[in-house]
């Protein structure tokens, strides 16, 4: 047993590093042999988590073996090619390497002078991504975030500062009218948290109904804005969605931009997932007008397949982040005070934070835009293949999107029994451990949902999923 020491010696560090890399290679190389979903035995999981005693330290290899065993046995394996769930893809190898480098060098990105190359790498990546969305390099700005929730919160804050300059100093109580914002019934629930966090309250979030394709109803939006103005409220923000979590619906961004311009409102587009459409010419049209948005949420840890979390807030207003977050602190480093550079802590919600952008920088440096275009295109093709296979097997696809998000049911099942039917299929698929799908309510009726999130998912995986669904359905019918 080693005496108290946070460091391994050089020889042991090399051994443990090599050993861990071999175990990771075994995991990724044999991922298809692992159950996609675990058996949820609460007692067994709690006992496993508490097995190692901090009063009796163990060796490094034993500790690593323990955690790897636990993760393999007790988690949903999102890197599995037959994980057809939420937007949690397999992380690419360079993204994993980037997180390792970040952990080792541990750059502190609060102050520019402490990690200037890291800050400038992030600035470079943000401008390149912003350009893909159609923003001008002369006016575009942005920041990396922990994820889409922080990016959406940033959007609400910047929109408030833009419309109500006194909010930053005096708060909401100083405003003459209650601010209100608008999002569709299919928008992400992080907006509810954002409303609470900003002090607006959830009543400030106006939920706009959707059309038959689950896109925001523009006419209903216009009517709600008019009603709110007449009632003395202060509209300030419209939030469109570029690929909803449940059904992959894309709001009519051009029409929302028209309303925002007519009403002088900030337009934010939450394209956390669907934003990657801009990497592929044939899908770009889906988000063609996103360049008109005042700000955008985009998550690299979704369709760009880097480790979580790697969100981004992008804007075409160069000064807005400074206005929202600029602050001075005597204890912060002053080495860069005379330079024409921005300290990140004055530019975002975060203060001390890790080098988030490296995982995307290294991934783009090795795969390039062409490589990412192939990834997006291949997954979109697998989504279409899934729709075809489901239809061929008498399942009915009930959502309409170009994104590889497929919601489906069997309309031959009587309506009064369909909820029970969907739940049975879902539970049996998860119980099998062969795949992971979810349930999503479509037009007040539950449907099964499968999303292609893994760049290694093949046509064989699609066929295997449909065969599993068919066998479970047959089991229920019999």
Short mmCIF file of C-alpha atoms in Angstrom, two decimals:
data_model
loop_
_atom_site.label_atom_id
_atom_site.label_comp_id
_atom_site.label_asym_id
_atom_site.label_seq_id
_atom_site.Cartn_x
_atom_site.Cartn_y
_atom_site.Cartn_z
CA UNK A 1 0.00 0.00 0.00
CA UNK A 2 1.39 3.39 -0.95
CA UNK A 3 1.60 6.12 1.63
CA UNK A 4 -0.60 9.18 1.13
CA UNK A 5 0.31 10.68 -2.23
CA UNK A 6 -1.87 12.17 -4.93
CA UNK A 7 0.72 11.43 -7.62
CA UNK A 8 1.72 8.09 -9.10
CA UNK A 9 5.40 7.62 -9.80
CA UNK A 10 6.46 7.81 -13.43
CA UNK A 11 6.60 4.05 -13.98
CA UNK A 12 3.21 3.42 -12.42
CA UNK A 13 1.68 6.36 -14.28
CA UNK A 14 2.87 4.92 -17.60
CA UNK A 15 1.59 1.48 -16.68
CA UNK A 16 -1.81 2.72 -15.51
CA UNK A 17 -2.17 5.01 -18.52
CA UNK A 18 -1.44 2.18 -20.94
CA UNK A 19 -3.68 -0.19 -19.01
CA UNK A 20 -6.59 2.27 -19.05
CA UNK A 21 -6.20 2.94 -22.77
CA UNK A 22 -6.26 -0.81 -23.42
CA UNK A 23 -9.44 -1.18 -21.37
CA UNK A 24 -11.06 1.71 -23.24
CA UNK A 25 -10.06 0.12 -26.55
CA UNK A 26 -11.62 -3.13 -25.37
CA UNK A 27 -14.82 -1.31 -24.47
CA UNK A 28 -15.18 0.59 -27.74
CA UNK A 29 -14.02 -2.35 -29.84
CA UNK A 30 -16.47 -4.77 -28.23
CA UNK A 31 -19.32 -2.37 -27.58
CA UNK A 32 -21.78 -4.51 -29.52
CA UNK A 33 -21.36 -7.29 -26.97
CA UNK A 34 -22.57 -5.08 -24.11
CA UNK A 35 -26.23 -4.73 -23.10
CA UNK A 36 -27.43 -1.36 -24.33
CA UNK A 37 -29.55 -0.79 -21.21
CA UNK A 38 -28.82 -2.04 -17.67
CA UNK A 39 -31.00 -3.92 -15.24
CA UNK A 40 -32.07 -1.30 -12.70
CA UNK A 41 -31.43 -3.06 -9.41
CA UNK A 42 -31.26 -0.11 -7.01
CA UNK A 43 -29.81 -2.01 -4.06
CA UNK A 44 -27.10 -3.62 -6.17
CA UNK A 45 -26.13 -0.28 -7.74
CA UNK A 46 -25.96 1.56 -4.41
CA UNK A 47 -23.90 -1.24 -2.87
CA UNK A 48 -21.52 -1.19 -5.82
CA UNK A 49 -21.08 2.59 -5.62
CA UNK A 50 -20.24 2.34 -1.91
CA UNK A 51 -18.03 -0.73 -2.14
CA UNK A 52 -14.71 1.12 -1.92
CA UNK A 53 -14.02 2.59 1.49
CA UNK A 54 -12.25 5.93 1.70
CA UNK A 55 -10.89 4.82 5.07
CA UNK A 56 -8.97 2.02 3.37
CA UNK A 57 -7.44 3.24 0.06
CA UNK A 58 -6.77 0.74 -2.72
CA UNK A 59 -4.26 0.67 -5.55
CA UNK A 60 -4.80 2.63 -8.77
CA UNK A 61 -5.51 -0.40 -10.94
CA UNK A 62 -8.04 -1.81 -8.49
CA UNK A 63 -9.84 1.53 -8.34
CA UNK A 64 -9.92 1.79 -12.14
CA UNK A 65 -11.12 -1.78 -12.55
CA UNK A 66 -13.91 -1.08 -10.09
CA UNK A 67 -15.26 1.99 -11.87
CA UNK A 68 -14.99 0.39 -15.31
CA UNK A 69 -16.88 -2.65 -14.10
CA UNK A 70 -19.59 -0.40 -12.68
CA UNK A 71 -19.94 1.68 -15.82
CA UNK A 72 -20.09 -1.37 -18.06
CA UNK A 73 -22.71 -3.04 -15.89
CA UNK A 74 -24.79 -0.12 -14.68
CA UNK A 75 -25.38 2.49 -17.39
CA UNK A 76 -27.19 2.99 -20.65
CA UNK A 77 -24.43 2.65 -23.24
CA UNK A 78 -24.95 5.70 -25.40
CA UNK A 79 -21.83 4.84 -27.49
CA UNK A 80 -23.60 1.62 -28.63
CA UNK A 81 -24.62 1.60 -32.33
CA UNK A 82 -28.07 0.37 -31.24
CA UNK A 83 -28.68 3.17 -28.81
CA UNK A 84 -31.54 4.92 -30.58
CA UNK A 85 -32.32 7.37 -27.83
CA UNK A 86 -31.67 10.98 -26.99
CA UNK A 87 -29.00 13.12 -28.59
CA UNK A 88 -26.09 11.38 -26.86
CA UNK A 89 -23.76 10.05 -29.57
CA UNK A 90 -20.60 8.03 -29.32
CA UNK A 91 -17.75 10.49 -28.69
CA UNK A 92 -15.06 10.46 -31.36
CA UNK A 93 -11.51 9.49 -30.48
CA UNK A 94 -9.97 12.94 -30.88
CA UNK A 95 -12.64 14.38 -28.60
CA UNK A 96 -11.67 11.83 -25.96
CA UNK A 97 -8.00 12.70 -26.42
CA UNK A 98 -8.85 16.39 -26.10
CA UNK A 99 -10.55 15.88 -22.75
CA UNK A 100 -7.50 13.93 -21.57
CA UNK A 101 -5.19 16.77 -22.62
CA UNK A 102 -7.47 19.31 -20.96
CA UNK A 103 -7.50 17.33 -17.72
CA UNK A 104 -3.69 17.07 -17.69
CA UNK A 105 -2.83 20.68 -18.56
CA UNK A 106 -5.89 22.04 -16.71
CA UNK A 107 -5.85 25.49 -18.37
CA UNK A 108 -7.89 28.13 -16.55
CA UNK A 109 -9.98 30.01 -19.10
CA UNK A 110 -11.31 32.76 -16.85
CA UNK A 111 -8.51 35.17 -17.74
CA UNK A 112 -7.06 35.48 -21.25
CA UNK A 113 -3.49 35.85 -19.95
CA UNK A 114 -3.66 32.55 -18.06
CA UNK A 115 -4.42 30.46 -21.14
CA UNK A 116 -4.12 32.70 -24.20
CA UNK A 117 -3.72 29.95 -26.80
CA UNK A 118 -6.70 28.05 -25.38
CA UNK A 119 -8.87 31.17 -25.45
CA UNK A 120 -7.83 32.01 -29.00
CA UNK A 121 -8.45 28.44 -30.17
CA UNK A 122 -11.98 28.69 -28.80
CA UNK A 123 -12.47 32.08 -30.45
CA UNK A 124 -11.31 30.62 -33.76
CA UNK A 125 -13.67 27.64 -33.53
CA UNK A 126 -16.61 29.83 -32.54
CA UNK A 127 -16.08 32.13 -35.52
CA UNK A 128 -15.79 29.17 -37.90
CA UNK A 129 -19.03 27.65 -36.58
CA UNK A 130 -20.76 31.05 -36.67
CA UNK A 131 -19.76 31.44 -40.32
CA UNK A 132 -21.44 28.11 -41.12
CA UNK A 133 -24.65 29.57 -39.73
CA UNK A 134 -24.28 32.59 -41.99
CA UNK A 135 -23.01 35.12 -39.46
CA UNK A 136 -20.53 37.76 -40.60
CA UNK A 137 -17.02 37.34 -39.21
CA UNK A 138 -16.96 41.08 -38.51
CA UNK A 139 -19.91 41.03 -36.12
CA UNK A 140 -20.19 37.43 -34.89
CA UNK A 141 -19.39 36.60 -31.30
CA UNK A 142 -20.01 33.70 -28.96
CA UNK A 143 -18.94 31.60 -26.03
CA UNK A 144 -18.65 27.93 -25.23
CA UNK A 145 -21.13 26.71 -22.62
CA UNK A 146 -21.63 23.61 -20.54
CA UNK A 147 -24.53 22.71 -22.82
CA UNK A 148 -27.71 23.90 -24.46
CA UNK A 149 -29.36 24.83 -21.17
CA UNK A 150 -26.67 27.38 -20.38
CA UNK A 151 -26.73 28.66 -23.95
CA UNK A 152 -30.50 29.15 -23.80
CA UNK A 153 -30.19 30.90 -20.45
CA UNK A 154 -27.54 33.15 -22.00
CA UNK A 155 -29.97 33.92 -24.82
CA UNK A 156 -32.68 35.01 -22.39
CA UNK A 157 -30.22 37.18 -20.46
CA UNK A 158 -28.80 38.86 -23.56
CA UNK A 159 -32.27 39.49 -24.95
CA UNK A 160 -33.29 41.10 -21.64
CA UNK A 161 -30.19 43.31 -21.64
CA UNK A 162 -30.80 44.28 -25.28
CA UNK A 163 -34.41 45.31 -24.70
CA UNK A 164 -34.20 46.57 -21.12
CA UNK A 165 -30.72 48.11 -20.53
CA UNK A 166 -31.58 48.96 -16.91
CA UNK A 167 -32.23 45.26 -16.11
CA UNK A 168 -28.53 44.53 -15.55
CA UNK A 169 -28.24 47.05 -12.71
CA UNK A 170 -31.75 47.56 -11.37
CA UNK A 171 -33.38 44.19 -12.01
CA UNK A 172 -36.89 43.33 -13.12
CA UNK A 173 -38.60 45.43 -10.47
CA UNK A 174 -37.35 48.59 -12.17
CA UNK A 175 -39.12 47.72 -15.43
CA UNK A 176 -42.42 49.37 -16.25
CA UNK A 177 -43.99 46.18 -17.59
CA UNK A 178 -43.59 42.44 -17.15
CA UNK A 179 -41.35 41.02 -19.92
CA UNK A 180 -42.71 37.99 -21.78
CA UNK A 181 -41.13 35.58 -24.25
CA UNK A 182 -42.46 33.03 -26.73
CA UNK A 183 -41.60 29.42 -27.57
CA UNK A 184 -43.50 26.53 -29.08
CA UNK A 185 -45.10 23.68 -27.16
CA UNK A 186 -42.27 21.50 -28.52
CA UNK A 187 -39.44 23.72 -27.27
CA UNK A 188 -36.84 22.51 -24.79
CA UNK A 189 -37.76 22.64 -21.11
CA UNK A 190 -34.48 24.40 -20.31
CA UNK A 191 -36.41 27.55 -21.18
CA UNK A 192 -38.58 27.00 -18.11
CA UNK A 193 -35.43 26.89 -15.98
CA UNK A 194 -34.12 29.98 -17.74
CA UNK A 195 -37.32 31.88 -16.90
CA UNK A 196 -36.92 30.95 -13.25
CA UNK A 197 -33.19 31.68 -13.16
CA UNK A 198 -33.62 35.16 -14.64
CA UNK A 199 -36.30 36.10 -12.13
CA UNK A 200 -38.95 36.30 -14.84
CA UNK A 201 -41.00 33.41 -13.50
CA UNK A 202 -42.50 30.65 -15.60
CA UNK A 203 -45.64 32.69 -16.31
CA UNK A 204 -43.47 34.90 -18.51
CA UNK A 205 -42.95 32.02 -20.95
CA UNK A 206 -45.80 31.98 -23.45
CA UNK A 207 -46.23 28.52 -24.95
CA UNK A 208 -47.36 28.81 -28.56
CA UNK A 209 -49.29 25.89 -30.12
CA UNK A 210 -47.87 23.99 -33.06
CA UNK A 211 -49.20 23.04 -36.47
CA UNK A 212 -49.77 19.50 -37.76
CA UNK A 213 -46.00 19.10 -38.25
CA UNK A 214 -45.30 20.21 -34.66
CA UNK A 215 -43.77 23.50 -35.82
CA UNK A 216 -44.59 26.76 -34.09
CA UNK A 217 -47.85 28.21 -35.37
CA UNK A 218 -46.82 31.66 -36.60
CA UNK A 219 -50.36 33.02 -36.70
CA UNK A 220 -50.93 31.96 -33.09
CA UNK A 221 -47.64 33.64 -32.17
CA UNK A 222 -48.72 36.92 -33.75
CA UNK A 223 -52.07 36.78 -31.96
CA UNK A 224 -50.42 36.14 -28.59
CA UNK A 225 -47.98 39.02 -29.04
CA UNK A 226 -50.87 41.35 -29.91
CA UNK A 227 -52.86 40.16 -26.89
CA UNK A 228 -49.88 40.65 -24.57
CA UNK A 229 -49.20 44.17 -25.82
CA UNK A 230 -52.86 45.05 -25.34
CA UNK A 231 -52.73 43.67 -21.77
CA UNK A 232 -49.70 45.80 -20.90
CA UNK A 233 -46.98 43.16 -21.07
CA UNK A 234 -43.59 43.77 -22.70
CA UNK A 235 -42.72 41.13 -25.35
CA UNK A 236 -38.97 40.86 -25.87
CA UNK A 237 -37.97 37.41 -27.16
CA UNK A 238 -39.05 34.72 -29.62
CA UNK A 239 -37.36 31.31 -29.34
CA UNK A 240 -37.52 29.08 -32.41
CA UNK A 241 -36.29 25.51 -32.46
CA UNK A 242 -34.05 24.01 -35.13
CA UNK A 243 -34.75 20.34 -34.43
CA UNK A 244 -36.98 19.65 -31.43
CA UNK A 245 -35.91 17.02 -28.92
CA UNK A 246 -39.00 14.88 -29.32
CA UNK A 247 -39.82 14.82 -33.01
CA UNK A 248 -37.01 16.68 -34.80
CA UNK A 249 -39.40 19.39 -35.96
CA UNK A 250 -37.86 22.58 -37.33
CA UNK A 251 -39.78 25.79 -36.76
CA UNK A 252 -40.39 28.14 -39.75
CA UNK A 253 -37.37 30.28 -38.94
CA UNK A 254 -37.84 32.72 -41.82
CA UNK A 255 -41.42 33.47 -40.77
CA UNK A 256 -40.33 33.86 -37.14
CA UNK A 257 -37.61 36.27 -38.26
CA UNK A 258 -40.23 38.33 -40.09
CA UNK A 259 -42.36 38.53 -36.94
CA UNK A 260 -39.34 39.40 -34.81
CA UNK A 261 -38.38 42.23 -37.17
CA UNK A 262 -41.93 43.56 -37.38
CA UNK A 263 -42.35 43.47 -33.60
CA UNK A 264 -38.77 44.53 -32.80
CA UNK A 265 -38.12 41.38 -30.75
CA UNK A 266 -34.95 39.36 -30.24
CA UNK A 267 -35.01 36.05 -32.15
CA UNK A 268 -33.11 33.13 -30.68
CA UNK A 269 -32.96 29.74 -32.40
CA UNK A 270 -32.26 26.68 -30.29
CA UNK A 271 -30.48 24.51 -32.86
CA UNK A 272 -28.65 22.43 -30.27
CA UNK A 273 -29.12 19.27 -32.35
CA UNK A 274 -30.39 20.20 -35.80
CA UNK A 275 -27.84 22.96 -36.30
CA UNK A 276 -25.47 20.46 -37.91
CA UNK A 277 -27.70 20.59 -40.99
CA UNK A 278 -25.62 23.58 -42.07
CA UNK A 279 -22.70 21.21 -42.75
CA UNK A 280 -24.53 19.45 -45.59
CA UNK A 281 -25.72 21.34 -48.70
CA UNK A 282 -28.86 19.22 -49.15
CA UNK A 283 -29.94 19.88 -45.55
CA UNK A 284 -28.80 23.50 -45.30
CA UNK A 285 -32.10 24.76 -46.70
CA UNK A 286 -33.84 23.52 -43.54
CA UNK A 287 -32.01 26.24 -41.61
CA UNK A 288 -31.48 28.72 -44.43
CA UNK A 289 -32.87 31.73 -42.56
CA UNK A 290 -31.08 31.01 -39.29
CA UNK A 291 -28.58 33.73 -40.21
CA UNK A 292 -31.35 36.22 -39.41
CA UNK A 293 -31.53 35.06 -35.79
CA UNK A 294 -30.01 37.36 -33.19
CA UNK A 295 -28.53 34.36 -31.39
CA UNK A 296 -28.20 30.60 -31.73
CA UNK A 297 -27.71 27.62 -29.44
CA UNK A 298 -25.63 24.78 -30.84
CA UNK A 299 -24.26 21.69 -29.07
CA UNK A 300 -21.13 20.03 -30.45
CA UNK A 301 -21.73 17.10 -28.09
CA UNK A 302 -24.77 16.15 -30.12
CA UNK A 303 -24.38 15.74 -33.89
CA UNK A 304 -20.67 16.61 -33.84
CA UNK A 305 -19.97 13.59 -31.60
CA UNK A 306 -17.62 15.08 -29.05
CA UNK A 307 -17.74 14.27 -25.31
CA UNK A 308 -20.21 16.20 -23.17
CA UNK A 309 -20.50 19.00 -22.57
CA UNK A 310 -19.69 21.29 -25.43
CA UNK A 311 -22.47 23.78 -25.98
CA UNK A 312 -22.21 27.11 -27.76
CA UNK A 313 -24.01 30.42 -27.67
CA UNK A 314 -23.52 32.36 -30.92
CA UNK A 315 -24.71 35.86 -31.74
CA UNK A 316 -24.48 38.43 -34.53
CA UNK A 317 -24.31 41.26 -31.97
CA UNK A 318 -20.65 41.71 -31.08
CA UNK A 319 -21.23 43.81 -27.97
CA UNK A 320 -24.09 41.97 -26.27
CA UNK A 321 -22.08 39.44 -24.24
CA UNK A 322 -19.88 42.23 -22.92
CA UNK A 323 -22.95 44.25 -21.93
CA UNK A 324 -24.50 41.24 -20.20
CA UNK A 325 -21.50 39.85 -18.31
CA UNK A 326 -18.73 42.46 -18.12
CA UNK A 327 -17.43 42.84 -14.59
CA UNK A 328 -14.19 43.78 -12.88
CA UNK A 329 -12.53 41.96 -10.01
CA UNK A 330 -9.35 43.14 -8.26
CA UNK A 331 -8.07 39.62 -7.66
CA UNK A 332 -8.15 38.57 -11.33
CA UNK A 333 -4.83 38.47 -13.25
CA UNK A 334 -3.75 41.78 -14.77
CA UNK A 335 -1.00 40.64 -17.15
CA UNK A 336 -3.20 41.16 -20.19
CA UNK A 337 -4.81 44.38 -19.04
CA UNK A 338 -3.07 46.49 -21.68
CA UNK A 339 -3.84 44.12 -24.56
CA UNK A 340 -6.77 44.30 -26.95
CA UNK A 341 -8.17 41.01 -25.71
CA UNK A 342 -11.28 39.94 -23.79
CA UNK A 343 -11.14 37.94 -20.58
CA UNK A 344 -13.68 35.08 -20.91
CA UNK A 345 -15.03 35.61 -17.37
CA UNK A 346 -16.37 38.97 -18.55
CA UNK A 347 -18.01 37.33 -21.53
CA UNK A 348 -20.21 34.53 -20.18
CA UNK A 349 -22.11 33.15 -17.19
CA UNK A 350 -19.14 30.99 -16.28
CA UNK A 351 -16.08 32.12 -14.35
CA UNK A 352 -13.49 29.40 -13.79
CA UNK A 353 -13.97 26.80 -16.47
CA UNK A 354 -12.26 24.08 -18.47
CA UNK A 355 -11.00 24.20 -22.06
CA UNK A 356 -14.33 23.15 -23.60
CA UNK A 357 -13.48 24.01 -27.20
CA UNK A 358 -10.43 21.76 -27.55
CA UNK A 359 -12.48 18.62 -28.19
CA UNK A 360 -14.14 20.32 -31.15
CA UNK A 361 -10.92 21.94 -32.38
CA UNK A 362 -9.03 18.63 -32.55
CA UNK A 363 -12.03 16.86 -34.09
CA UNK A 364 -12.35 19.47 -36.83
CA UNK A 365 -8.59 19.56 -37.35
CA UNK A 366 -8.53 15.83 -38.13
CA UNK A 367 -11.94 15.24 -39.74
CA UNK A 368 -12.50 18.62 -41.37
CA UNK A 369 -15.80 19.98 -42.60
CA UNK A 370 -15.88 17.25 -45.24
CA UNK A 371 -15.64 14.55 -42.59
CA UNK A 372 -18.46 16.07 -40.57
CA UNK A 373 -20.55 16.42 -43.70
CA UNK A 374 -20.21 12.69 -44.25
CA UNK A 375 -21.24 11.97 -40.65
CA UNK A 376 -24.38 14.10 -40.88
CA UNK A 377 -25.27 12.72 -44.30
CA UNK A 378 -24.78 9.09 -43.24
CA UNK A 379 -26.98 9.47 -40.16
CA UNK A 380 -29.68 11.22 -42.16
CA UNK A 381 -29.59 8.31 -44.60
CA UNK A 382 -29.92 5.82 -41.73
CA UNK A 383 -32.93 7.77 -40.49
CA UNK A 384 -34.56 7.42 -43.91
CA UNK A 385 -33.66 3.73 -43.98
CA UNK A 386 -35.37 3.28 -40.61
CA UNK A 387 -38.53 4.94 -41.90
CA UNK A 388 -38.55 2.62 -44.90
CA UNK A 389 -38.00 -0.53 -42.84
CA UNK A 390 -40.69 0.45 -40.34
CA UNK A 391 -43.21 1.18 -43.10
CA UNK A 392 -42.37 -2.12 -44.77
CA UNK A 393 -43.18 -3.88 -41.49
CA UNK A 394 -46.56 -2.13 -41.08
CA UNK A 395 -45.49 0.44 -38.54
CA UNK A 396 -46.70 4.02 -39.11
CA UNK A 397 -44.25 6.92 -38.89
CA UNK A 398 -46.09 9.81 -37.26
CA UNK A 399 -43.56 12.66 -37.44
CA UNK A 400 -42.32 14.59 -40.45
CA UNK A 401 -38.68 15.70 -40.44
CA UNK A 402 -35.52 15.33 -42.52
CA UNK A 403 -33.57 14.72 -39.32
CA UNK A 404 -32.89 11.10 -38.26
CA UNK A 405 -35.55 11.24 -35.54
CA UNK A 406 -38.33 8.71 -36.14
CA UNK A 407 -41.55 8.55 -34.12
CA UNK A 408 -43.83 5.63 -34.92
CA UNK A 409 -46.67 3.41 -33.78
CA UNK A 410 -49.01 0.75 -35.13
CA UNK A 411 -52.29 2.41 -36.05
CA UNK A 412 -53.88 -1.01 -36.53
CA UNK A 413 -53.95 -1.24 -32.74
CA UNK A 414 -57.24 0.22 -31.43
CA UNK A 415 -56.82 3.79 -30.20
CA UNK A 416 -57.96 2.93 -26.69
CA UNK A 417 -55.22 0.26 -26.43
CA UNK A 418 -52.41 2.14 -28.12
CA UNK A 419 -50.87 3.67 -24.99
CA UNK A 420 -50.59 0.24 -23.37
CA UNK A 421 -49.21 -1.16 -26.62
CA UNK A 422 -46.50 1.50 -26.89
CA UNK A 423 -45.46 1.03 -23.25
CA UNK A 424 -45.22 -2.73 -23.69
CA UNK A 425 -43.02 -2.44 -26.78
CA UNK A 426 -40.77 0.10 -25.08
CA UNK A 427 -40.34 -1.93 -21.90
CA UNK A 428 -39.65 -5.17 -23.75
CA UNK A 429 -37.05 -3.56 -26.02
CA UNK A 430 -35.20 -2.13 -23.03
CA UNK A 431 -35.54 -5.35 -21.08
CA UNK A 432 -33.93 -7.24 -23.93
CA UNK A 433 -30.76 -5.15 -23.67
CA UNK A 434 -30.45 -5.29 -27.46
CA UNK A 435 -31.41 -1.66 -28.13
CA UNK A 436 -32.59 1.53 -26.46
CA UNK A 437 -35.56 3.57 -27.66
CA UNK A 438 -37.87 6.03 -25.95
CA UNK A 439 -41.49 7.16 -25.87
CA UNK A 440 -42.66 10.57 -27.03
CA UNK A 441 -46.17 11.98 -27.04
CA UNK A 442 -47.27 13.03 -30.51
CA UNK A 443 -50.47 15.07 -30.67
CA UNK A 444 -51.51 13.80 -27.22
CA UNK A 445 -50.87 10.17 -28.11
CA UNK A 446 -47.70 8.29 -27.10
CA UNK A 447 -45.46 7.00 -29.88
CA UNK A 448 -42.22 5.08 -29.95
CA UNK A 449 -39.16 7.17 -30.78
CA UNK A 450 -35.85 6.09 -32.31
CA UNK A 451 -33.06 8.50 -33.21
CA UNK A 452 -29.81 7.69 -34.99
CA UNK A 453 -27.07 9.34 -32.93
CA UNK A 454 -24.05 7.14 -33.64
CA UNK A 455 -21.79 7.48 -36.67
CA UNK A 456 -21.17 3.72 -36.51
CA UNK A 457 -24.85 2.75 -36.77
CA UNK A 458 -25.29 0.73 -39.96
CA UNK A 459 -28.15 -0.60 -42.07
CA UNK A 460 -27.67 -3.92 -40.25
CA UNK A 461 -28.35 -2.16 -36.94
CA UNK A 462 -31.50 -0.60 -38.39
CA UNK A 463 -32.75 -3.96 -39.60
CA UNK A 464 -31.93 -5.55 -36.24
CA UNK A 465 -33.98 -2.90 -34.43
CA UNK A 466 -36.99 -3.39 -36.69
CA UNK A 467 -36.78 -7.17 -36.33
CA UNK A 468 -36.69 -6.76 -32.55
CA UNK A 469 -39.72 -4.45 -32.68
CA UNK A 470 -41.57 -6.90 -34.88
CA UNK A 471 -40.85 -9.83 -32.57
CA UNK A 472 -42.01 -7.90 -29.50
CA UNK A 473 -45.17 -6.81 -31.30
CA UNK A 474 -45.88 -10.39 -32.32
CA UNK A 475 -45.39 -11.50 -28.72
CA UNK A 476 -47.98 -8.99 -27.55
CA UNK A 477 -50.44 -9.81 -30.31
CA UNK A 478 -50.24 -13.50 -29.41
#
